[in-house]
Amino acid sequence: TSQPAKPVLFDHDGGVDDFLSLLLLLLLDEVELLGVSVTPADCYAENALDTTHKLLALTNKLHIEVRAGNFHGINAFPADWRAKPKMLNALPDMINVESHSTPPAAEDSVDFMIRKLSAAEAPVTVLLTGPCSNLVLALQKQPSIKARITEVVWMGGAIDVTGNVRTYNHDGSAEWNVFWDPVAASELFKLGLPLTIVPLDTTNHVPVTFQFLKTLAAQSSAFFAHLAGQFWATTIDTIPAYDYTYFMWDVLTTSYLAIPEAFTLEQIELDVVPKGPSAGKTVRAPGSGQWVQVATDVDKDFFYNFLFEKLTST
Ligand code: AGV
Ligand code: CA
C-alpha cells in the first residue's frame, strides 16, 4: 500500500526530544534509517551514544551504525542541560538494555556522513535535530556528497519570534542550535542545498502539555507509549518556568518527514548573524539569494494525533 521507504541519515545532539525523535524515526514505516550521528552539543557524547544504542536495541535495529562528532561549537550548551539526559539510561525500561559500551569508533561523524552519503543507492534526506556543523564539515571536506542529498531538514532558527538563548552578553534573539555554531549555519544557508528548517516560530505552537502526557499514559500498555511518557517526564522540571517550557522541537521536525502536508511552508531568504550580542540570530535577507524553505505553521491537532498514533500502535 505504501511508498518505498525514504533513506534518512540522522544527526542529533542527545537531548530528550532528540531521543524521542530517534524513537519516532525507528517506528516510522516511511523511513529507512541509514545511520545515526551524535553531535556533542546539548549532551555528553558517551551518554548519548549509550541511549542511542539502547533505543536501537529496543527496536531490534542494532545493525544501524552510530558515530559521534569530535567538533565542538563556538558557544557551549549549559553543562546541566548536557548532563540531564544521563537519567534516561537509568530508567527501569532502559537500565538493563545492552548498550555497546565499547569505545567510540575511530571514524567520526564527518567521515561517517561522507561514507554513508557516498554509498547511498538513492538520494538521502538528512535530518538534523542539533547544530548543523558535522554536515557542513562533511560537505566542505567532500563536496561531491551534495549531489546525494535530496533534502536537509533542520530544527533551528527563530525568524519573527524571540530566540531561546539566555546567556551573558546575548540579547536573546538566537535559537540554540544555530547559536552553538553560527558560522556553520551561515555556511549551510550559502551552500544552496534543498533545505527545510523548522524554527521556533513553529515549534512554539507545540508545547509538551500535561494533557498530551495524560492521554499517552492512558495507553501505556503499549511499550513505546510508556517509554516515551517516561522520557518526557524527565523534562517536567523545565515546564512550569516561563522561559523554559519544553517543546516538541525535534519531534515536530522529525514528523515533517512523515506528514509534510501538516505544515505551512514558505520560501524565505535568510542569513545568520555570525557574532556579537545577536550571534546565531536568523534574519531575513532579501536579495541575498539564500532561499530556505521555512515551516512557518503546523496543523497542531494533526501533529499531536499522528504522534499519539505512532507511539501507541506498536
Ligand atoms: O532550541 C531547541 C533545541 C532542540 O533541538 N534544543 C532542545 C531541542 O533538542 C536546545 C534547547 C533549548 N531550550 C532547552 C534546550 C532546554 N530548556 N533544555 C534543553 N535543551
Ligand atoms: Ca536537539
mmCIF file of C-alpha atoms and ligand atoms in Angstrom:
data_model
loop_
_atom_site.group_PDB
_atom_site.id
_atom_site.type_symbol
_atom_site.label_atom_id
_atom_site.label_comp_id
_atom_site.label_asym_id
_atom_site.label_seq_id
_atom_site.Cartn_x
_atom_site.Cartn_y
_atom_site.Cartn_z
ATOM 1 C CA THR A 1 0.000 0.000 0.000
ATOM 2 C CA SER A 2 2.819 2.396 0.831
ATOM 3 C CA GLN A 3 5.641 4.200 -0.948
ATOM 4 C CA PRO A 4 9.197 2.834 -0.738
ATOM 5 C CA ALA A 5 10.837 3.985 2.498
ATOM 6 C CA LYS A 6 12.837 7.247 2.386
ATOM 7 C CA PRO A 7 16.542 6.800 3.149
ATOM 8 C CA VAL A 8 17.363 9.085 6.078
ATOM 9 C CA LEU A 9 20.662 9.988 7.738
ATOM 10 C CA PHE A 10 20.059 11.382 11.223
ATOM 11 C CA ASP A 11 22.307 13.675 13.264
ATOM 12 C CA HIS A 12 21.041 14.503 16.743
ATOM 13 C CA ASP A 13 22.536 16.157 19.811
ATOM 14 C CA GLY A 14 21.350 13.937 22.607
ATOM 15 C CA GLY A 15 18.572 15.992 24.217
ATOM 16 C CA VAL A 16 15.456 14.238 25.495
ATOM 17 C CA ASP A 17 13.438 15.286 22.447
ATOM 18 C CA ASP A 18 16.304 14.180 20.185
ATOM 19 C CA PHE A 19 15.813 10.655 21.582
ATOM 20 C CA LEU A 20 12.057 10.882 21.222
ATOM 21 C CA SER A 21 12.780 11.833 17.602
ATOM 22 C CA LEU A 22 15.035 8.797 17.211
ATOM 23 C CA LEU A 23 12.314 6.591 18.660
ATOM 24 C CA LEU A 24 9.747 8.071 16.280
ATOM 25 C CA LEU A 25 12.092 7.578 13.281
ATOM 26 C CA LEU A 26 12.605 3.946 14.280
ATOM 27 C CA LEU A 27 8.836 3.430 14.372
ATOM 28 C CA LEU A 28 8.105 5.085 11.008
ATOM 29 C CA ASP A 29 7.490 2.729 8.080
ATOM 30 C CA GLU A 30 8.090 5.689 5.758
ATOM 31 C CA VAL A 31 11.740 5.852 6.847
ATOM 32 C CA GLU A 32 14.800 3.681 6.236
ATOM 33 C CA LEU A 33 17.364 4.875 8.757
ATOM 34 C CA LEU A 34 20.857 4.677 7.198
ATOM 35 C CA GLY A 35 22.831 5.776 10.235
ATOM 36 C CA VAL A 36 22.829 7.925 13.353
ATOM 37 C CA SER A 37 25.397 10.554 14.218
ATOM 38 C CA VAL A 38 25.684 12.293 17.577
ATOM 39 C CA THR A 39 26.816 15.911 17.859
ATOM 40 C CA PRO A 40 28.174 16.624 21.366
ATOM 41 C CA ALA A 41 26.184 19.846 21.753
ATOM 42 C CA ASP A 42 23.168 19.528 24.123
ATOM 43 C CA CYS A 43 24.673 16.302 25.563
ATOM 44 C CA TYR A 44 27.853 14.472 26.502
ATOM 45 C CA ALA A 45 28.637 12.025 23.715
ATOM 46 C CA GLU A 46 29.214 8.964 25.945
ATOM 47 C CA ASN A 47 25.715 9.172 27.474
ATOM 48 C CA ALA A 48 24.092 9.964 24.166
ATOM 49 C CA LEU A 49 25.796 7.003 22.455
ATOM 50 C CA ASP A 50 24.510 4.685 25.194
ATOM 51 C CA THR A 51 20.959 5.965 24.917
ATOM 52 C CA THR A 52 21.106 5.737 21.121
ATOM 53 C CA HIS A 53 22.280 2.096 21.232
ATOM 54 C CA LYS A 54 19.657 1.187 23.825
ATOM 55 C CA LEU A 55 16.867 2.566 21.623
ATOM 56 C CA LEU A 56 18.244 0.651 18.627
ATOM 57 C CA ALA A 57 18.295 -2.499 20.761
ATOM 58 C CA LEU A 58 14.704 -1.993 21.946
ATOM 59 C CA THR A 59 13.511 -1.646 18.335
ATOM 60 C CA ASN A 60 15.646 -4.576 17.076
ATOM 61 C CA LYS A 61 17.711 -2.286 14.882
ATOM 62 C CA LEU A 62 21.216 -2.682 16.258
ATOM 63 C CA HIS A 63 22.517 -3.144 12.700
ATOM 64 C CA ILE A 64 22.169 0.638 12.202
ATOM 65 C CA GLU A 65 25.606 2.251 12.581
ATOM 66 C CA VAL A 66 26.206 5.048 15.091
ATOM 67 C CA ARG A 67 29.098 7.531 15.262
ATOM 68 C CA ALA A 68 29.898 10.655 17.269
ATOM 69 C CA GLY A 69 31.337 14.006 16.226
ATOM 70 C CA ASN A 70 34.602 15.462 17.527
ATOM 71 C CA PHE A 71 33.822 19.037 16.627
ATOM 72 C CA HIS A 72 32.819 21.363 19.475
ATOM 73 C CA GLY A 73 30.896 24.525 18.647
ATOM 74 C CA ILE A 74 31.700 28.113 19.455
ATOM 75 C CA ASN A 75 29.060 28.636 22.166
ATOM 76 C CA ALA A 76 28.749 25.643 24.512
ATOM 77 C CA PHE A 77 25.402 24.466 25.901
ATOM 78 C CA PRO A 78 24.899 24.813 29.695
ATOM 79 C CA ALA A 79 26.521 21.836 31.463
ATOM 80 C CA ASP A 80 23.345 20.966 33.400
ATOM 81 C CA TRP A 81 21.369 20.603 30.149
ATOM 82 C CA ARG A 82 24.133 18.451 28.711
ATOM 83 C CA ALA A 83 24.179 16.134 31.724
ATOM 84 C CA LYS A 84 20.412 15.836 32.063
ATOM 85 C CA PRO A 85 19.665 13.053 29.538
ATOM 86 C CA LYS A 86 22.002 10.764 31.507
ATOM 87 C CA MET A 87 18.974 9.937 33.599
ATOM 88 C CA LEU A 88 17.339 8.286 30.554
ATOM 89 C CA ASN A 89 19.854 5.435 30.809
ATOM 90 C CA ALA A 90 18.829 4.823 34.417
ATOM 91 C CA LEU A 91 15.099 4.443 33.736
ATOM 92 C CA PRO A 92 13.858 0.932 34.627
ATOM 93 C CA ASP A 93 12.976 0.229 30.969
ATOM 94 C CA MET A 94 16.464 1.314 29.830
ATOM 95 C CA ILE A 95 18.970 0.385 32.524
ATOM 96 C CA ASN A 96 19.305 -3.308 31.684
ATOM 97 C CA VAL A 97 19.222 -2.889 27.916
ATOM 98 C CA GLU A 98 22.541 -3.895 26.383
ATOM 99 C CA SER A 99 24.336 -0.764 25.187
ATOM 100 C CA HIS A 100 27.553 -1.215 23.237
ATOM 101 C CA SER A 101 29.765 0.496 25.769
ATOM 102 C CA THR A 102 32.780 -0.176 23.573
ATOM 103 C CA PRO A 103 34.955 2.896 22.894
ATOM 104 C CA PRO A 104 33.528 5.098 20.107
ATOM 105 C CA ALA A 105 34.778 4.045 16.685
ATOM 106 C CA ALA A 106 37.737 5.948 15.243
ATOM 107 C CA GLU A 107 35.623 7.201 12.370
ATOM 108 C CA ASP A 108 33.925 10.443 13.414
ATOM 109 C CA SER A 109 30.613 11.928 12.274
ATOM 110 C CA VAL A 110 32.159 13.843 9.392
ATOM 111 C CA ASP A 111 33.759 10.795 7.752
ATOM 112 C CA PHE A 112 30.716 8.720 8.637
ATOM 113 C CA MET A 113 28.391 11.131 6.815
ATOM 114 C CA ILE A 114 30.700 11.217 3.812
ATOM 115 C CA ARG A 115 30.823 7.406 3.688
ATOM 116 C CA LYS A 116 27.070 6.922 4.165
ATOM 117 C CA LEU A 117 26.099 9.567 1.618
ATOM 118 C CA SER A 118 28.640 8.354 -0.950
ATOM 119 C CA ALA A 119 27.410 4.765 -0.620
ATOM 120 C CA ALA A 120 23.671 5.501 -0.669
ATOM 121 C CA GLU A 121 21.744 3.866 -3.511
ATOM 122 C CA ALA A 122 19.074 6.578 -3.608
ATOM 123 C CA PRO A 123 19.257 10.276 -2.700
ATOM 124 C CA VAL A 124 19.151 10.799 1.041
ATOM 125 C CA THR A 125 17.193 13.043 3.389
ATOM 126 C CA VAL A 126 19.478 14.415 6.099
ATOM 127 C CA LEU A 127 17.626 15.148 9.349
ATOM 128 C CA LEU A 128 19.371 17.395 11.879
ATOM 129 C CA THR A 129 17.944 17.985 15.359
ATOM 130 C CA GLY A 130 21.053 19.638 16.781
ATOM 131 C CA PRO A 131 23.620 22.047 15.315
ATOM 132 C CA CYS A 132 24.474 21.583 11.621
ATOM 133 C CA SER A 133 28.294 21.626 11.986
ATOM 134 C CA ASN A 134 29.000 17.979 11.122
ATOM 135 C CA LEU A 135 27.038 18.122 7.879
ATOM 136 C CA VAL A 136 28.709 21.396 6.865
ATOM 137 C CA LEU A 137 32.172 19.993 7.677
ATOM 138 C CA ALA A 138 31.365 16.877 5.623
ATOM 139 C CA LEU A 139 30.233 18.991 2.649
ATOM 140 C CA GLN A 140 33.405 21.083 2.866
ATOM 141 C CA LYS A 141 35.640 18.023 3.042
ATOM 142 C CA GLN A 142 33.869 16.096 0.268
ATOM 143 C CA PRO A 143 31.714 18.455 -1.883
ATOM 144 C CA SER A 144 30.573 15.583 -4.154
ATOM 145 C CA ILE A 145 28.168 14.348 -1.452
ATOM 146 C CA LYS A 146 25.952 17.357 -2.127
ATOM 147 C CA ALA A 147 24.514 15.512 -5.125
ATOM 148 C CA ARG A 148 23.460 12.599 -2.873
ATOM 149 C CA ILE A 149 21.201 14.791 -0.699
ATOM 150 C CA THR A 150 17.541 15.299 -1.659
ATOM 151 C CA GLU A 151 16.696 17.477 1.284
ATOM 152 C CA VAL A 152 18.177 18.693 4.559
ATOM 153 C CA VAL A 153 15.568 19.052 7.306
ATOM 154 C CA TRP A 154 16.790 21.035 10.294
ATOM 155 C CA MET A 155 15.322 22.084 13.640
ATOM 156 C CA GLY A 156 16.829 25.509 14.018
ATOM 157 C CA GLY A 157 16.352 29.255 13.970
ATOM 158 C CA ALA A 158 13.920 31.886 15.194
ATOM 159 C CA ILE A 159 12.789 34.248 12.461
ATOM 160 C CA ASP A 160 9.946 36.506 13.608
ATOM 161 C CA VAL A 161 9.926 35.388 17.254
ATOM 162 C CA THR A 162 12.312 35.703 20.208
ATOM 163 C CA GLY A 163 15.111 33.141 20.425
ATOM 164 C CA ASN A 164 15.736 30.792 23.356
ATOM 165 C CA VAL A 165 19.350 31.633 24.237
ATOM 166 C CA ARG A 166 19.521 33.257 27.686
ATOM 167 C CA THR A 167 23.144 33.873 28.431
ATOM 168 C CA TYR A 168 25.637 36.537 29.404
ATOM 169 C CA ASN A 169 26.195 39.214 26.754
ATOM 170 C CA HIS A 170 23.486 37.857 24.466
ATOM 171 C CA ASP A 171 20.273 39.655 23.518
ATOM 172 C CA GLY A 172 18.131 36.501 23.390
ATOM 173 C CA SER A 173 17.396 36.658 19.671
ATOM 174 C CA ALA A 174 19.021 33.345 18.686
ATOM 175 C CA GLU A 175 17.853 29.750 18.791
ATOM 176 C CA TRP A 176 20.342 27.374 20.464
ATOM 177 C CA ASN A 177 21.103 25.019 17.564
ATOM 178 C CA VAL A 178 22.177 27.994 15.445
ATOM 179 C CA PHE A 179 23.939 29.775 18.329
ATOM 180 C CA TRP A 180 26.199 26.756 19.096
ATOM 181 C CA ASP A 181 27.928 27.260 15.719
ATOM 182 C CA PRO A 182 26.626 30.359 13.879
ATOM 183 C CA VAL A 183 29.421 30.062 11.322
ATOM 184 C CA ALA A 184 28.300 26.587 10.215
ATOM 185 C CA ALA A 185 24.685 27.770 9.997
ATOM 186 C CA SER A 186 25.628 30.710 7.838
ATOM 187 C CA GLU A 187 27.659 28.363 5.622
ATOM 188 C CA LEU A 188 24.704 25.952 5.325
ATOM 189 C CA PHE A 189 22.491 28.776 4.027
ATOM 190 C CA LYS A 190 25.155 29.582 1.415
ATOM 191 C CA LEU A 191 25.540 26.026 0.124
ATOM 192 C CA GLY A 192 22.298 26.171 -1.856
ATOM 193 C CA LEU A 193 21.094 22.725 -0.799
ATOM 194 C CA PRO A 194 17.375 21.977 -0.701
ATOM 195 C CA LEU A 195 16.952 22.997 2.930
ATOM 196 C CA THR A 196 13.826 22.994 5.091
ATOM 197 C CA ILE A 197 14.002 24.439 8.579
ATOM 198 C CA VAL A 198 11.535 24.146 11.436
ATOM 199 C CA PRO A 199 12.219 27.230 13.582
ATOM 200 C CA LEU A 200 10.889 28.321 16.979
ATOM 201 C CA ASP A 201 8.185 30.284 15.119
ATOM 202 C CA THR A 202 6.520 26.913 14.511
ATOM 203 C CA THR A 203 7.705 24.772 17.445
ATOM 204 C CA ASN A 204 6.320 27.434 19.843
ATOM 205 C CA HIS A 205 2.854 26.178 18.830
ATOM 206 C CA VAL A 206 3.521 22.659 20.107
ATOM 207 C CA PRO A 207 4.455 22.521 23.808
ATOM 208 C CA VAL A 208 4.644 19.211 25.659
ATOM 209 C CA THR A 209 1.375 19.526 27.574
ATOM 210 C CA PHE A 210 0.145 17.627 30.617
ATOM 211 C CA GLN A 211 -2.954 16.798 28.590
ATOM 212 C CA PHE A 212 -0.858 15.058 25.941
ATOM 213 C CA LEU A 213 1.136 13.180 28.598
ATOM 214 C CA LYS A 214 -2.062 12.062 30.373
ATOM 215 C CA THR A 215 -3.641 10.762 27.188
ATOM 216 C CA LEU A 216 -0.421 8.962 26.321
ATOM 217 C CA ALA A 217 -0.145 7.441 29.805
ATOM 218 C CA ALA A 218 -3.670 6.056 29.473
ATOM 219 C CA GLN A 219 -2.253 3.884 26.638
ATOM 220 C CA SER A 220 0.887 2.843 28.457
ATOM 221 C CA SER A 221 0.285 -0.863 27.927
ATOM 222 C CA ALA A 222 1.882 -0.017 24.564
ATOM 223 C CA PHE A 223 5.592 -0.254 25.422
ATOM 224 C CA PHE A 224 6.795 2.721 23.366
ATOM 225 C CA ALA A 225 3.980 4.960 24.668
ATOM 226 C CA HIS A 226 5.111 4.039 28.176
ATOM 227 C CA LEU A 227 8.783 4.653 27.371
ATOM 228 C CA ALA A 228 8.078 7.993 25.672
ATOM 229 C CA GLY A 229 5.986 9.103 28.651
ATOM 230 C CA GLN A 230 8.905 8.309 30.962
ATOM 231 C CA PHE A 231 11.263 10.309 28.725
ATOM 232 C CA TRP A 232 9.009 13.357 28.689
ATOM 233 C CA ALA A 233 8.510 13.129 32.455
ATOM 234 C CA THR A 234 12.254 13.749 32.911
ATOM 235 C CA THR A 235 11.779 17.207 31.344
ATOM 236 C CA ILE A 236 8.979 18.280 33.660
ATOM 237 C CA ASP A 237 11.135 20.489 35.878
ATOM 238 C CA THR A 238 11.580 22.726 32.865
ATOM 239 C CA ILE A 239 7.855 23.044 32.171
ATOM 240 C CA PRO A 240 6.459 25.497 34.758
ATOM 241 C CA ALA A 241 9.007 28.297 34.278
ATOM 242 C CA TYR A 242 8.065 30.855 31.660
ATOM 243 C CA ASP A 243 11.286 30.730 29.656
ATOM 244 C CA TYR A 244 11.898 27.031 29.924
ATOM 245 C CA THR A 245 8.769 25.393 28.592
ATOM 246 C CA TYR A 246 9.696 22.122 26.939
ATOM 247 C CA PHE A 247 8.505 21.927 23.365
ATOM 248 C CA MET A 248 8.146 19.289 20.672
ATOM 249 C CA TRP A 249 11.091 20.997 18.928
ATOM 250 C CA ASP A 250 12.827 17.990 17.383
ATOM 251 C CA VAL A 251 9.815 15.689 17.418
ATOM 252 C CA LEU A 252 7.862 18.145 15.270
ATOM 253 C CA THR A 253 10.799 18.453 12.876
ATOM 254 C CA THR A 254 11.080 14.671 12.590
ATOM 255 C CA SER A 255 7.349 14.417 11.924
ATOM 256 C CA TYR A 256 7.822 16.597 8.847
ATOM 257 C CA LEU A 257 9.369 13.560 7.138
ATOM 258 C CA ALA A 258 6.117 11.609 7.502
ATOM 259 C CA ILE A 259 3.430 14.322 7.442
ATOM 260 C CA PRO A 260 4.729 17.242 5.332
ATOM 261 C CA GLU A 261 1.120 18.044 4.425
ATOM 262 C CA ALA A 262 0.507 19.210 8.007
ATOM 263 C CA PHE A 263 2.991 22.087 7.591
ATOM 264 C CA THR A 264 2.664 25.548 6.066
ATOM 265 C CA LEU A 265 5.816 26.185 4.022
ATOM 266 C CA GLU A 266 7.263 29.486 2.849
ATOM 267 C CA GLN A 267 10.379 30.289 0.825
ATOM 268 C CA ILE A 268 12.414 32.946 2.671
ATOM 269 C CA GLU A 269 15.886 34.394 2.038
ATOM 270 C CA LEU A 270 17.823 34.011 5.293
ATOM 271 C CA ASP A 271 21.153 34.887 6.824
ATOM 272 C CA VAL A 272 22.788 34.358 10.222
ATOM 273 C CA VAL A 273 24.434 36.941 12.483
ATOM 274 C CA PRO A 274 27.939 35.429 12.993
ATOM 275 C CA LYS A 275 28.993 37.083 16.275
ATOM 276 C CA GLY A 276 28.261 39.752 18.848
ATOM 277 C CA PRO A 277 25.201 40.118 21.113
ATOM 278 C CA SER A 278 22.877 38.689 18.418
ATOM 279 C CA ALA A 279 25.193 35.821 17.417
ATOM 280 C CA GLY A 280 23.177 32.999 15.878
ATOM 281 C CA LYS A 281 20.141 35.139 15.095
ATOM 282 C CA THR A 282 18.462 34.076 11.841
ATOM 283 C CA VAL A 283 17.489 37.172 9.889
ATOM 284 C CA ARG A 284 15.504 37.807 6.731
ATOM 285 C CA ALA A 285 17.945 38.764 3.975
ATOM 286 C CA PRO A 286 16.003 39.900 0.896
ATOM 287 C CA GLY A 287 18.158 39.894 -2.208
ATOM 288 C CA SER A 288 20.770 37.527 -0.763
ATOM 289 C CA GLY A 289 19.568 34.621 -2.875
ATOM 290 C CA GLN A 290 19.903 32.361 0.189
ATOM 291 C CA TRP A 291 16.483 30.748 -0.175
ATOM 292 C CA VAL A 292 15.393 28.432 2.590
ATOM 293 C CA GLN A 293 12.091 26.594 2.860
ATOM 294 C CA VAL A 294 10.690 27.501 6.255
ATOM 295 C CA ALA A 295 7.914 25.640 8.070
ATOM 296 C CA THR A 296 6.014 28.653 9.376
ATOM 297 C CA ASP A 297 2.998 26.864 10.837
ATOM 298 C CA VAL A 298 1.622 23.409 11.550
ATOM 299 C CA ASP A 299 -1.796 21.827 11.941
ATOM 300 C CA LYS A 300 -1.400 21.116 15.661
ATOM 301 C CA ASP A 301 -4.195 18.569 16.061
ATOM 302 C CA PHE A 302 -2.975 16.649 13.040
ATOM 303 C CA PHE A 303 0.537 16.530 14.512
ATOM 304 C CA TYR A 304 -0.443 15.504 18.065
ATOM 305 C CA ASN A 305 -2.775 12.813 16.677
ATOM 306 C CA PHE A 306 -0.076 11.486 14.369
ATOM 307 C CA LEU A 307 2.444 11.299 17.213
ATOM 308 C CA PHE A 308 -0.045 9.655 19.571
ATOM 309 C CA GLU A 309 -0.949 7.119 16.891
ATOM 310 C CA LYS A 310 2.692 6.174 16.175
ATOM 311 C CA LEU A 311 3.621 5.786 19.834
ATOM 312 C CA THR A 312 0.574 3.692 20.735
ATOM 313 C CA SER A 313 0.319 1.391 17.709
ATOM 314 C CA THR A 314 3.379 -0.802 18.367
HETATM 315 O O1 AGV B 1 16.457 25.085 20.789
HETATM 316 C C1 AGV B 1 15.841 23.863 20.722
HETATM 317 C C2 AGV B 1 16.840 22.714 20.652
HETATM 318 C C3 AGV B 1 16.156 21.435 20.181
HETATM 319 O O2 AGV B 1 16.963 20.751 19.235
HETATM 320 N N1 AGV B 1 17.474 22.308 21.950
HETATM 321 C C4 AGV B 1 16.470 21.447 22.586
HETATM 322 C C5 AGV B 1 15.910 20.599 21.452
HETATM 323 O O3 AGV B 1 16.562 19.336 21.421
HETATM 324 C C6 AGV B 1 18.103 23.315 22.807
HETATM 325 C C7 AGV B 1 17.300 23.798 23.986
HETATM 326 C C8 AGV B 1 16.542 24.944 24.113
HETATM 327 N N2 AGV B 1 15.985 25.023 25.363
HETATM 328 C C9 AGV B 1 16.373 23.909 26.057
HETATM 329 C C10 AGV B 1 17.197 23.129 25.220
HETATM 330 C C11 AGV B 1 16.116 23.430 27.388
HETATM 331 N N3 AGV B 1 15.327 24.109 28.241
HETATM 332 N N4 AGV B 1 16.666 22.260 27.752
HETATM 333 C C12 AGV B 1 17.449 21.569 26.905
HETATM 334 N N5 AGV B 1 17.724 21.967 25.640
HETATM 335 CA CA CA B 2 18.231 18.779 19.797
#
